[in-house]
Amino acid sequence: MIRFLVLLLIPLSLWAGPKSGYEYLTPESRAIQDDDFQNPGMSAVEEGSKLFHAQGEEGHSCATCHGEGGAKLDPRRIAAYPVFGKAQGKPVTLRDRVHICWEERLGNFPLEFDDKNALYLETFVRHLARGEPVNVDVSAELKPFYEMGEKLYRTRLGQFGMTCYHCHDQYPGRKMRAQPLSEGQTNGFPTYRLGSGKVTSLGDRLNECMVSLRAARFEHDSEDYRNLEVYLNARGNGLKIETPAVRY
Amino acid sequence: MIFRHLFLIPIGIALAAEVPAAEPYLAWRAEPASVPEPLGGLKGDAQRGRAVAANQAQGNCLACHPLPIPEEPFHGEIGPPLAGVGSRLPAVGIRLWVINARLIKPDTIMPAFYLDPKEIYRSDDDHAGRTLLSAQQVEDVVAYLATLK
């Protein structure tokens, strides 16, 4: 009982801003993330790099505008995603931006939203901002989308009827069966998953949670997940980008 | 998407024989800290209840609560240990916790194990129209917890 009370007090007393999922890893798992030669997520970065430099239908590549290796991309700008798209009138995630460039700038045939090449490109671009603090501005146009995202974050879902907030705000650091709960931060996405051995997009990860809740999934390309991504990223403002992070 | 569902139809038929149809939902009446009557007048069995509490696909109370079930390796750290709960709470009070803990603590993480399926939001197809536990399983778990003195 005393142990339970102590456990209850720790999260309340030590709240000191958001905490990366990295902090919940064992030293062995951290070591895999820390070493690019060991981190299997780096293969997605390499695949993405190839695509970034590959010529599109109209004869140029991403690198034509954004520089060799993305040298002209500003890491601070990457860390500001999702941003508000004036033309779209809604949030534009990094994944959305990859699709927009792919279709409109390169003139390529559209990819499925969760196509693996889009995942590789997103991973490559976000990796360019590794170490940059997440900085999503939700004070202006994104505010209503942030609020809708937070609403979903706090909605009881599925037969289990739990919310994101329950696990990731009330109980991070505590174990559910064998698994320690984290804050559910997004600074490492797309991430390499030790369990599945796959590089995983945020949408796929959210759907894994939906399965655990026995809830109907949302489409990757849905406004629900787009708003949730705005909320989740802003909630982690200040955390350094770790893409491709290593997670369980 | 449509194609996926088409492929699933034969599997669905194959499984239909194994997944029992959803039981009719039984109404219950809560007092401030209890559900005085057993669901459907059913009698609980503590031995079966212990298995339900440990089973990942059923109660999975162990996901969150430490319980005196030493043969299971991993006990959660989310909820209070349930050893001794039978001395702290009467069976009718335990029944309310299991049926719908939100009536005691609205913000609780603890799932409502016997919630009217109409109140469940966005259930996946496999679990639509179903409570988390059957009425009999609820009574079995309640009987088990009541023995934890």
Short mmCIF file of N, CA and C in Angstrom, two decimals, chain A residues 1 3-4 7 152 155-162 165-167 170-171 173-178 181 210-211 213-219 224, chain B residues 1 53-57 60 62-64 72 74-81 102 106-109 111-112 120-124 127 130-132:
data_model
loop_
_atom_site.label_atom_id
_atom_site.label_comp_id
_atom_site.label_asym_id
_atom_site.label_seq_id
_atom_site.Cartn_x
_atom_site.Cartn_y
_atom_site.Cartn_z
N MET A 1 0.84 -1.21 0.00
CA MET A 1 0.00 0.00 0.00
C MET A 1 0.87 1.25 0.00
N ARG A 3 3.89 1.37 -1.00
CA ARG A 3 4.56 1.41 -2.31
C ARG A 3 3.63 2.05 -3.33
N PHE A 4 2.37 1.72 -3.26
CA PHE A 4 1.39 2.27 -4.20
C PHE A 4 1.30 3.80 -4.03
N LEU A 7 4.36 5.45 -5.44
CA LEU A 7 4.30 5.45 -6.91
C LEU A 7 3.36 6.55 -7.41
N LEU A 152 -9.87 14.51 -28.92
CA LEU A 152 -9.77 13.09 -29.26
C LEU A 152 -8.86 12.36 -28.26
N THR A 155 -10.82 11.33 -25.32
CA THR A 155 -12.10 10.65 -25.56
C THR A 155 -11.93 9.15 -25.26
N ARG A 156 -12.84 8.60 -24.49
CA ARG A 156 -12.82 7.16 -24.22
C ARG A 156 -13.17 6.42 -25.50
N LEU A 157 -12.33 5.46 -25.87
CA LEU A 157 -12.48 4.78 -27.15
C LEU A 157 -12.56 3.27 -26.98
N GLY A 158 -13.40 2.65 -27.80
CA GLY A 158 -13.41 1.20 -27.93
C GLY A 158 -14.01 0.49 -26.73
N GLN A 159 -13.99 -0.83 -26.81
CA GLN A 159 -14.61 -1.63 -25.75
C GLN A 159 -13.92 -1.39 -24.41
N PHE A 160 -12.62 -1.13 -24.42
CA PHE A 160 -11.93 -0.86 -23.16
C PHE A 160 -12.24 0.53 -22.61
N GLY A 161 -12.65 1.44 -23.48
CA GLY A 161 -13.14 2.73 -23.01
C GLY A 161 -12.10 3.54 -22.25
N MET A 162 -10.83 3.40 -22.65
CA MET A 162 -9.80 4.23 -22.03
C MET A 162 -9.42 5.34 -23.00
N TYR A 165 -5.06 9.95 -22.73
CA TYR A 165 -4.69 10.70 -21.54
C TYR A 165 -4.46 9.78 -20.34
N HIS A 166 -5.30 8.75 -20.20
CA HIS A 166 -5.17 7.88 -19.03
C HIS A 166 -3.77 7.27 -18.94
N CYS A 167 -3.36 6.58 -20.00
CA CYS A 167 -2.06 5.90 -19.95
C CYS A 167 -0.91 6.90 -19.97
N GLN A 170 -1.54 10.10 -16.99
CA GLN A 170 -1.71 9.73 -15.59
C GLN A 170 -0.68 8.70 -15.12
N TYR A 171 -0.24 7.80 -16.02
CA TYR A 171 0.56 6.68 -15.53
C TYR A 171 1.90 6.43 -16.22
N GLY A 173 5.63 5.69 -16.82
CA GLY A 173 6.63 5.19 -15.87
C GLY A 173 6.14 3.97 -15.12
N ARG A 174 4.83 3.75 -15.10
CA ARG A 174 4.28 2.58 -14.39
C ARG A 174 4.06 1.46 -15.40
N LYS A 175 4.10 0.24 -14.89
CA LYS A 175 3.95 -0.89 -15.79
C LYS A 175 2.51 -1.33 -15.95
N MET A 176 2.12 -1.64 -17.20
CA MET A 176 0.87 -2.31 -17.48
C MET A 176 1.28 -3.72 -17.88
N ARG A 177 0.90 -4.70 -17.08
CA ARG A 177 1.53 -6.04 -17.16
C ARG A 177 3.03 -5.83 -17.19
N ALA A 178 3.72 -6.30 -18.27
CA ALA A 178 5.17 -6.20 -18.25
C ALA A 178 5.68 -4.90 -18.87
N LEU A 181 4.65 2.12 -19.30
CA LEU A 181 3.97 3.13 -20.12
C LEU A 181 4.89 4.34 -20.25
N MET A 210 -5.17 1.69 -30.91
CA MET A 210 -6.60 1.44 -31.15
C MET A 210 -6.91 -0.05 -31.00
N VAL A 211 -6.03 -0.90 -31.52
CA VAL A 211 -6.24 -2.35 -31.39
C VAL A 211 -6.26 -2.73 -29.91
N LEU A 213 -7.16 -0.97 -27.46
CA LEU A 213 -8.40 -0.49 -26.84
C LEU A 213 -9.62 -1.20 -27.41
N ARG A 214 -9.40 -2.08 -28.40
CA ARG A 214 -10.50 -2.71 -29.14
C ARG A 214 -11.39 -1.63 -29.75
N ALA A 215 -10.73 -0.63 -30.30
CA ALA A 215 -11.46 0.48 -30.93
C ALA A 215 -11.30 0.40 -32.44
N ALA A 216 -12.30 0.90 -33.16
CA ALA A 216 -12.21 0.99 -34.63
C ALA A 216 -11.10 1.98 -34.96
N ARG A 217 -10.26 1.61 -35.93
CA ARG A 217 -9.14 2.48 -36.30
C ARG A 217 -9.63 3.68 -37.07
N PHE A 218 -8.80 4.70 -37.10
CA PHE A 218 -9.03 5.84 -37.99
C PHE A 218 -8.16 5.63 -39.21
N GLU A 219 -8.55 6.24 -40.33
CA GLU A 219 -7.70 6.21 -41.51
C GLU A 219 -6.46 7.04 -41.24
N ASP A 224 -9.05 13.30 -38.12
CA ASP A 224 -8.89 12.93 -36.70
C ASP A 224 -7.41 12.74 -36.37
N MET B 1 -9.87 -1.24 -49.28
CA MET B 1 -10.67 -1.39 -48.05
C MET B 1 -11.80 -2.39 -48.29
N ALA B 53 -9.62 -13.23 -13.88
CA ALA B 53 -8.80 -12.08 -13.47
C ALA B 53 -7.40 -12.15 -14.07
N ALA B 54 -6.90 -13.37 -14.31
CA ALA B 54 -5.54 -13.52 -14.82
C ALA B 54 -5.49 -13.59 -16.33
N ASN B 55 -6.63 -13.90 -16.97
CA ASN B 55 -6.64 -14.15 -18.42
C ASN B 55 -6.55 -12.85 -19.21
N GLN B 56 -5.53 -12.79 -20.10
CA GLN B 56 -5.31 -11.57 -20.87
C GLN B 56 -6.48 -11.21 -21.76
N ALA B 57 -7.17 -12.24 -22.26
CA ALA B 57 -8.26 -11.98 -23.20
C ALA B 57 -9.57 -11.70 -22.48
N ASN B 60 -8.25 -9.67 -17.37
CA ASN B 60 -6.92 -9.07 -17.40
C ASN B 60 -6.75 -8.02 -16.31
N LEU B 62 -4.94 -8.30 -13.96
CA LEU B 62 -3.49 -8.32 -13.68
C LEU B 62 -2.73 -7.27 -14.49
N ALA B 63 -3.30 -6.84 -15.61
CA ALA B 63 -2.62 -5.81 -16.40
C ALA B 63 -2.36 -4.58 -15.54
N CYS B 64 -3.27 -4.31 -14.64
CA CYS B 64 -3.17 -3.08 -13.83
C CYS B 64 -2.96 -3.34 -12.34
N GLU B 72 1.58 -16.24 -12.17
CA GLU B 72 1.65 -15.31 -13.31
C GLU B 72 2.80 -14.33 -13.07
N PHE B 74 3.90 -11.31 -14.55
CA PHE B 74 3.88 -9.85 -14.62
C PHE B 74 2.59 -9.27 -14.07
N HIS B 75 2.71 -8.48 -13.03
CA HIS B 75 1.53 -7.82 -12.46
C HIS B 75 1.69 -6.31 -12.67
N GLY B 76 0.61 -5.67 -13.10
CA GLY B 76 0.67 -4.24 -13.39
C GLY B 76 0.86 -3.39 -12.14
N GLU B 77 1.19 -2.11 -12.39
CA GLU B 77 1.41 -1.16 -11.28
C GLU B 77 0.49 0.05 -11.39
N ILE B 78 -0.63 -0.13 -12.06
CA ILE B 78 -1.51 1.03 -12.31
C ILE B 78 -2.53 1.20 -11.18
N GLY B 79 -3.15 0.10 -10.79
CA GLY B 79 -4.19 0.16 -9.76
C GLY B 79 -3.65 -0.38 -8.44
N PRO B 80 -4.45 -0.22 -7.36
CA PRO B 80 -3.99 -0.72 -6.04
C PRO B 80 -3.94 -2.25 -6.02
N PRO B 81 -3.06 -2.82 -5.18
CA PRO B 81 -3.05 -4.28 -5.02
C PRO B 81 -4.41 -4.75 -4.50
N ARG B 102 -16.52 3.88 -13.24
CA ARG B 102 -16.69 5.33 -13.47
C ARG B 102 -17.79 5.92 -12.58
N PRO B 106 -15.32 9.06 -11.75
CA PRO B 106 -15.63 9.33 -13.17
C PRO B 106 -14.41 9.33 -14.09
N ASP B 107 -13.26 9.78 -13.60
CA ASP B 107 -12.09 9.94 -14.45
C ASP B 107 -11.21 8.69 -14.48
N THR B 108 -11.67 7.58 -13.91
CA THR B 108 -10.76 6.45 -13.73
C THR B 108 -10.33 5.81 -15.06
N ILE B 109 -9.13 5.26 -15.05
CA ILE B 109 -8.64 4.49 -16.19
C ILE B 109 -9.30 3.11 -16.23
N PRO B 111 -11.37 0.08 -16.83
CA PRO B 111 -12.46 -0.15 -17.78
C PRO B 111 -13.75 -0.55 -17.07
N ALA B 112 -14.89 -0.16 -17.67
CA ALA B 112 -16.19 -0.59 -17.16
C ALA B 112 -16.46 -1.96 -17.78
N ILE B 120 -20.79 2.36 -25.56
CA ILE B 120 -19.40 2.19 -25.99
C ILE B 120 -19.20 2.96 -27.29
N TYR B 121 -18.16 3.79 -27.35
CA TYR B 121 -17.89 4.61 -28.52
C TYR B 121 -16.79 3.98 -29.38
N ARG B 122 -17.08 3.78 -30.66
CA ARG B 122 -16.09 3.29 -31.62
C ARG B 122 -15.50 1.93 -31.27
N SER B 123 -16.34 0.99 -30.89
CA SER B 123 -15.84 -0.37 -30.71
C SER B 123 -15.39 -0.91 -32.06
N ASP B 124 -14.38 -1.79 -32.08
CA ASP B 124 -14.04 -2.41 -33.37
C ASP B 124 -15.09 -3.47 -33.70
N HIS B 127 -15.79 -6.64 -31.50
CA HIS B 127 -16.32 -6.53 -30.14
C HIS B 127 -17.58 -5.69 -30.05
N ARG B 130 -20.90 -5.85 -27.51
CA ARG B 130 -20.55 -6.76 -26.42
C ARG B 130 -19.98 -6.01 -25.22
N THR B 131 -20.28 -6.54 -24.05
CA THR B 131 -19.63 -6.06 -22.83
C THR B 131 -18.25 -6.71 -22.74
N LEU B 132 -17.35 -6.13 -21.94
CA LEU B 132 -16.00 -6.70 -21.82
C LEU B 132 -16.05 -8.09 -21.19
#
